[in-house]
Short mmCIF file of C-alpha atoms in Angstrom, two decimals:
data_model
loop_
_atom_site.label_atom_id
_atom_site.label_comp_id
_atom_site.label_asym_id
_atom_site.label_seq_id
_atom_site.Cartn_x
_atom_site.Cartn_y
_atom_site.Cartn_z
CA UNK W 1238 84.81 54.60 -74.67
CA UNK W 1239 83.36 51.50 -76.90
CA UNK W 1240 83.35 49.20 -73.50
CA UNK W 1241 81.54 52.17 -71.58
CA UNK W 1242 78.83 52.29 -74.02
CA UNK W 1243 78.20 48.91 -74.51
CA UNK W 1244 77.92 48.55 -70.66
CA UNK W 1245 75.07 51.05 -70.69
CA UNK W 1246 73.56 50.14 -73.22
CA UNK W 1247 73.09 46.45 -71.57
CA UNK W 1248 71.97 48.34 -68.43
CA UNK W 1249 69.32 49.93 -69.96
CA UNK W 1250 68.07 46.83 -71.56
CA UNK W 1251 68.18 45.22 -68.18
CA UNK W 1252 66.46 47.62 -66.30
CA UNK W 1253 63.98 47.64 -69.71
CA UNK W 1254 63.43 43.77 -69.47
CA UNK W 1255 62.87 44.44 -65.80
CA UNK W 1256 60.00 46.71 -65.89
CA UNK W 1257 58.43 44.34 -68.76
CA UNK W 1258 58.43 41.66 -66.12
CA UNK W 1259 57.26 43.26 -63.34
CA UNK W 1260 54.15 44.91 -65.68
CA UNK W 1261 53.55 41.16 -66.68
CA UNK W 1262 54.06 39.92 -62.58
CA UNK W 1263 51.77 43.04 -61.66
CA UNK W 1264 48.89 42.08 -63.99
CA UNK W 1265 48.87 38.45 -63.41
CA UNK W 1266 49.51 39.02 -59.33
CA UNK W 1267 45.83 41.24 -59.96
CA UNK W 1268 44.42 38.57 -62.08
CA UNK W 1269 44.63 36.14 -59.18
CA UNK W 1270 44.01 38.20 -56.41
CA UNK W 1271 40.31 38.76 -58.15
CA UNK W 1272 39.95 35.34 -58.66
CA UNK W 1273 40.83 34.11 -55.08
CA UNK W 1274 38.35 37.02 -54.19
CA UNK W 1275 35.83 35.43 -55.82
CA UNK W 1276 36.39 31.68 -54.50
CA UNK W 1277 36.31 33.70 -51.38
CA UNK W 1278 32.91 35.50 -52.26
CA UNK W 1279 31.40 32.07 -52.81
CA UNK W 1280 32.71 30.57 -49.79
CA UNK W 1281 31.16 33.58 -47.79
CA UNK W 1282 27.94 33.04 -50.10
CA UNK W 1283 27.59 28.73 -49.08
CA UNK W 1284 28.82 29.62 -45.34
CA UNK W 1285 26.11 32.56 -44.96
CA UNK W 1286 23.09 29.55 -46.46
CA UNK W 1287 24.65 26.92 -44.05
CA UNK W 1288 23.72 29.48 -41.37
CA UNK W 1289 20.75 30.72 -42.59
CA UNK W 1290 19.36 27.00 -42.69
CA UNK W 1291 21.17 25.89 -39.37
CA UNK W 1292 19.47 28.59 -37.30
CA UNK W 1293 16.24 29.31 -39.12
CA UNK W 1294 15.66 26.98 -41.83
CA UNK W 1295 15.27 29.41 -44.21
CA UNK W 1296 17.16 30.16 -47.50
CA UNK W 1297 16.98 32.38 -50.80
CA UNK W 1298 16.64 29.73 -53.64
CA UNK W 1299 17.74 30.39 -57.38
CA UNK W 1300 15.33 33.00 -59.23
CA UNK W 1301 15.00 34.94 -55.98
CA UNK W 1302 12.73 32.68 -54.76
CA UNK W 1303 13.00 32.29 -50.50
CA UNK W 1304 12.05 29.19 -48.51
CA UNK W 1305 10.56 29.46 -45.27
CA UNK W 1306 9.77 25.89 -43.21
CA UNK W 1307 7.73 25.67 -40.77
CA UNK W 1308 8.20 22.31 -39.22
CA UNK W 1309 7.98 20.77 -35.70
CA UNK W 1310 5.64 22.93 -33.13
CA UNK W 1311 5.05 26.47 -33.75
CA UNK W 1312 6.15 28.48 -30.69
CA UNK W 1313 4.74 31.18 -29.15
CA UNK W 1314 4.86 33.61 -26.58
CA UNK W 1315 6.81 30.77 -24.16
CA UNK W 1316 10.26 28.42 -25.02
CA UNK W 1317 9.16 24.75 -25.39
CA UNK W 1318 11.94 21.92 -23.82
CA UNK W 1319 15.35 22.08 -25.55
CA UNK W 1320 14.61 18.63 -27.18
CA UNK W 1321 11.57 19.96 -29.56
CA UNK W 1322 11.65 20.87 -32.85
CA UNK W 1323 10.30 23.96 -33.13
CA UNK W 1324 9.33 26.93 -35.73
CA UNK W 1325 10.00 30.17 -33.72
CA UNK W 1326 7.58 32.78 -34.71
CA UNK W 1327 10.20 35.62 -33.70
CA UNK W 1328 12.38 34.01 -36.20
CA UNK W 1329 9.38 33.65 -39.00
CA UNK W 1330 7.84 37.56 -38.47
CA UNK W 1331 10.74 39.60 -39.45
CA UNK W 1332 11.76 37.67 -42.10
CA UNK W 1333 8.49 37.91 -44.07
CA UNK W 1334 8.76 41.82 -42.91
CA UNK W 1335 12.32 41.69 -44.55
CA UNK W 1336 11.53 39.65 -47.83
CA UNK W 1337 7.96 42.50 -48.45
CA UNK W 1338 11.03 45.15 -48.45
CA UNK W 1339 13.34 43.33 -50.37
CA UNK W 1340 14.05 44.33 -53.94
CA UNK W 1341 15.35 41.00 -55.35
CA UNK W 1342 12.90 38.40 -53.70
CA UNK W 1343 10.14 37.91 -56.01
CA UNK W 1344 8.07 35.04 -54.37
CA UNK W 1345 8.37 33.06 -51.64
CA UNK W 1346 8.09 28.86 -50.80
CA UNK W 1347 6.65 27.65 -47.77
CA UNK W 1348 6.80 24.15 -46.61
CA UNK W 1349 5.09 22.55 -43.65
CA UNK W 1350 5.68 19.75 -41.80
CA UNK W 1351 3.78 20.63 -38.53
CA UNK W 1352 1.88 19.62 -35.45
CA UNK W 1353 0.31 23.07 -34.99
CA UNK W 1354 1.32 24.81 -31.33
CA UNK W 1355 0.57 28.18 -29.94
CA UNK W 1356 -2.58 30.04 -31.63
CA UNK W 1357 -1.69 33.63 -31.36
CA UNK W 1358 1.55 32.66 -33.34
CA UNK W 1359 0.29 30.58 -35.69
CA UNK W 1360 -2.53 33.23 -37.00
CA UNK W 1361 0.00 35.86 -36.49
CA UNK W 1362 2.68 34.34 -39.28
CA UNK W 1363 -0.90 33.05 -41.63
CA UNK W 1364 -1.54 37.01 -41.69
CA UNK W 1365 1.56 38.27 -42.32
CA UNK W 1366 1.96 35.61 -45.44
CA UNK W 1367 -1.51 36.49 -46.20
CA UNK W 1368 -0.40 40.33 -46.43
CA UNK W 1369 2.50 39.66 -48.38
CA UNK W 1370 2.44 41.63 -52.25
CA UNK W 1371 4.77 38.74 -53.37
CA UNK W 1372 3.37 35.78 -54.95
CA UNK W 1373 3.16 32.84 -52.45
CA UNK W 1374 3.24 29.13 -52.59
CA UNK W 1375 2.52 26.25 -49.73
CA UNK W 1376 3.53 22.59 -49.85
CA UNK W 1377 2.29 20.27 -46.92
CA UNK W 1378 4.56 17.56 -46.18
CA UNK W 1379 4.01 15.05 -43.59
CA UNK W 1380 1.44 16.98 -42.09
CA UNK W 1381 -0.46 20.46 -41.38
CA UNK W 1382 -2.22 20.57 -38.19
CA UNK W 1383 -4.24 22.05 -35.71
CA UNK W 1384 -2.89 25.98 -36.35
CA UNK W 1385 -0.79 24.53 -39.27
CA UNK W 1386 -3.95 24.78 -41.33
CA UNK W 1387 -4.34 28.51 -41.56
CA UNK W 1388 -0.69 28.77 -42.55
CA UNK W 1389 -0.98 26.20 -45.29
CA UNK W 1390 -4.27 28.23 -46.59
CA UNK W 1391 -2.62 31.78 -46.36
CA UNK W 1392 -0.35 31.07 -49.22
CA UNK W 1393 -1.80 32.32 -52.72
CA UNK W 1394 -1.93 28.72 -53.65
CA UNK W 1395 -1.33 25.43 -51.53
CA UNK W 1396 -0.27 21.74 -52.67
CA UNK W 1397 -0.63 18.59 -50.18
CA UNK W 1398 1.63 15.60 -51.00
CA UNK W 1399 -0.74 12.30 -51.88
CA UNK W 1400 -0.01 11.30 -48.09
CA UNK W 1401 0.10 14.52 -46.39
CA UNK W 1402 -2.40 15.02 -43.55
CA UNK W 1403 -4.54 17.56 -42.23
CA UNK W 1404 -6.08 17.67 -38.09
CA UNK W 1405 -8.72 19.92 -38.08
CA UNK W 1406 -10.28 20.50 -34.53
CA UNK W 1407 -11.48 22.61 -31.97
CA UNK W 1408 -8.55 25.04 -30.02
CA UNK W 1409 -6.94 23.33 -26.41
CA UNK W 1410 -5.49 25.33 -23.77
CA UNK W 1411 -3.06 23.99 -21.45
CA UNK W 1412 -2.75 24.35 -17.47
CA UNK W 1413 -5.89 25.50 -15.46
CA UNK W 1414 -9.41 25.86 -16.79
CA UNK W 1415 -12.02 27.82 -15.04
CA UNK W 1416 -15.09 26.03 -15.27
CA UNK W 1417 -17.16 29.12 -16.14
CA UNK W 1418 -19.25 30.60 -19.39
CA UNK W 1419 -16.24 33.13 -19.55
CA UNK W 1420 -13.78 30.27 -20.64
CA UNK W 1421 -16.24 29.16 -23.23
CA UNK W 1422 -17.07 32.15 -24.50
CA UNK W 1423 -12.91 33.23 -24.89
CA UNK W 1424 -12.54 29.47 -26.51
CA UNK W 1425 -15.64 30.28 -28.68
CA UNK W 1426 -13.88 33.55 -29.83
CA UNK W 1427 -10.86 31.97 -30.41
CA UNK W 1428 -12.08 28.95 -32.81
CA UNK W 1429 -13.94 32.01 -34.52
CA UNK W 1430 -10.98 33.84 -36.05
CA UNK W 1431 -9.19 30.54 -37.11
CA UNK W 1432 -12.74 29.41 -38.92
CA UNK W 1433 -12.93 33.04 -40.19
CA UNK W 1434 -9.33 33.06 -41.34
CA UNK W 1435 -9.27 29.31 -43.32
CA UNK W 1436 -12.58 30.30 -44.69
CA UNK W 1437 -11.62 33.47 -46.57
CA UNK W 1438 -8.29 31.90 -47.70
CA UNK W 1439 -9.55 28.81 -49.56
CA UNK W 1440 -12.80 27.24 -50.89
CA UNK W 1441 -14.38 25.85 -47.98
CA UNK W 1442 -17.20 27.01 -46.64
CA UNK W 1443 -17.27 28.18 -42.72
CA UNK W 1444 -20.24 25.96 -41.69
CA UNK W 1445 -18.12 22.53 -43.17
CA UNK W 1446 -15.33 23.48 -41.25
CA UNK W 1447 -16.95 24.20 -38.41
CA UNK W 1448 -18.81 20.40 -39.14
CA UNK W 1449 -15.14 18.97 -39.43
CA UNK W 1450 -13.64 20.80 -36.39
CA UNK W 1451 -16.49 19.26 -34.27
CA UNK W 1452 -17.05 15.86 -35.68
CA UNK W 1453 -16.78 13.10 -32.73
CA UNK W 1454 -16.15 10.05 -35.23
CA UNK W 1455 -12.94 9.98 -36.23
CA UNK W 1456 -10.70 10.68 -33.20
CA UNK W 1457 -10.72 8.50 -30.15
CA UNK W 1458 -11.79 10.71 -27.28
CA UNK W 1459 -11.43 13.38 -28.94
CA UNK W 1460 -13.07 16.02 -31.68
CA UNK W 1461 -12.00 16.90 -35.26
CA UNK W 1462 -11.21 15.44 -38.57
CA UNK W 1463 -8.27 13.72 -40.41
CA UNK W 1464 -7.59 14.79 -43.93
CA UNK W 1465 -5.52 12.86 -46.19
CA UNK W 1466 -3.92 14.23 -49.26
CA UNK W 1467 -6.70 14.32 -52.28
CA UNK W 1468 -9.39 14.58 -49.14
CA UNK W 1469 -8.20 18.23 -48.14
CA UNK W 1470 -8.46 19.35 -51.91
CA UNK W 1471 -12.00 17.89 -52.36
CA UNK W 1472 -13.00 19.64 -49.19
CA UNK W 1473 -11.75 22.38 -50.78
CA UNK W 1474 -9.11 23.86 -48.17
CA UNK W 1475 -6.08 22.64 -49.84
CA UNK W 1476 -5.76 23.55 -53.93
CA UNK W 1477 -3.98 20.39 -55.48
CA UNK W 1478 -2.19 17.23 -54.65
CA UNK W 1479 1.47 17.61 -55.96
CA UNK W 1480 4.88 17.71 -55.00
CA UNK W 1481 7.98 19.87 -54.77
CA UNK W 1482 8.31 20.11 -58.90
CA UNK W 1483 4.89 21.01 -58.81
CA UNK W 1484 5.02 24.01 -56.22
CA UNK W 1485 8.26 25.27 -57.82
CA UNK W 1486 6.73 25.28 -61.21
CA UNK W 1487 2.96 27.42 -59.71
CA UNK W 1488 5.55 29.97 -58.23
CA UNK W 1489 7.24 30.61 -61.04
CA UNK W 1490 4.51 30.93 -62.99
CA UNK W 1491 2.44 33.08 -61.00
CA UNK W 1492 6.28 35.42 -60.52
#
């Protein structure tokens, strides 16, 4: 009867010390599942910014801040060769739409690095920046031209690196011209809204621009003006010469 006893009574420690260990298995087997989630939540987090950047060159900084470039030529309504670098304004529209709905983006970074490219694009991503209720910084880099310039202006306030540059001059049209007052006129209209535009979003005045746009010294065989860094601010389309630190501090501020 003593051996009987003593057997169960180990038995029930057994079992006892069993359950202990499996509670203590259990809770650290939980413990590292939520950490491997996690490493997994951050791998998901750095693949989803490699994409965002890869395909649009976009990406939600820290602070909620998002970055938008707008580099190579702007595209429009038709695909430009494979080998061009290109800011697709199908890309760039529903994005700003997206960011004006979101709750955690509080202001956005643009950066520009452009030879300008189709009109009815360009002005159609300047207004939509320009509509935006989130604060909004620019930053020229390399350069800002042609349609570049009302994107650059659109932002609530705009930087220019000391050797940034600015083309200011009057709209092209490729293929076939007809040689009558009806092309001028449409041409006329055109260069209109862009002055119009630039002029309301900065501190230039619509009759300089219009004085830059047409000025026949600067380019070779062609019209408009080159403006380098400090030149855009004191002609008063561009706000201040600064860099990267700069524009990151203005948006943060004005957030």
């Amino acid at each position: 009867m003593k051996m009987k006893r003593v057997q169960e009574t180990d038995e029930k420690a057994s079992v006892g010390a069993g359950r202990e260990s499996n509670k203590e298995t259990g809770g650290t087997g939980k413990e590292s599942n939520k950490e491997a989630g996690k490493e997994d939540g951050k791998e998901t987090d750095r693949e989803k910014t490699r994409e965002e950047i890869k395909d649009f060159g976009q990406v939600t900084l820290n602070h909620k801040i998002h970055l938008i470039t707008i580099i190579g030529e702007i595209e429009g309504h038709e695909c430009l060769p494979a080998n061009s670098k290109t800011t697709k304004y199908e890309h760039i529209l529903p994005q700003l739409a997206a960011i004006e709905d979101s709750k955690e983006i509080e202001g956005v970074l643009i950066l520009l690095n452009t030879v300008g490219g189709d009109v009815e694009a360009g002005l159609a991503i300047a207004e939509m920046i320009a509509s935006l209720s989130k604060p909004t910084v620019s930053l020229v880099l390399g350069g800002s031209h042609s349609i570049g310039v009302p994107i650059a202006v659109s932002a609530d306030y705009s930087y220019i690196v000391a050797t940034g540059t600015m083309v200011i001059h009057p709209v092209r049209m490729s293929g076939t011209v007809i040689g009558a007052p009806q092309t001028y006129d449409y041409f006329k209209q055109m260069q209109d809204r862009i002055l119009g535009f630039i002029s309301s979003h900065c501190r230039a005045k619509r009759s300089r621009l219009e004085e830059l746009m047409l000025d026949t010294g600067m380019l070779t065989k062609d019209l408009g003006t080159i403006l380098v860094g400090k030149q855009a601010v004191e002609e008063g389309i561009i706000n201040q010469v600064g860099g990267i630190s700069d524009a990151m501090k203005k948006i943060h501020s004005l957030i």
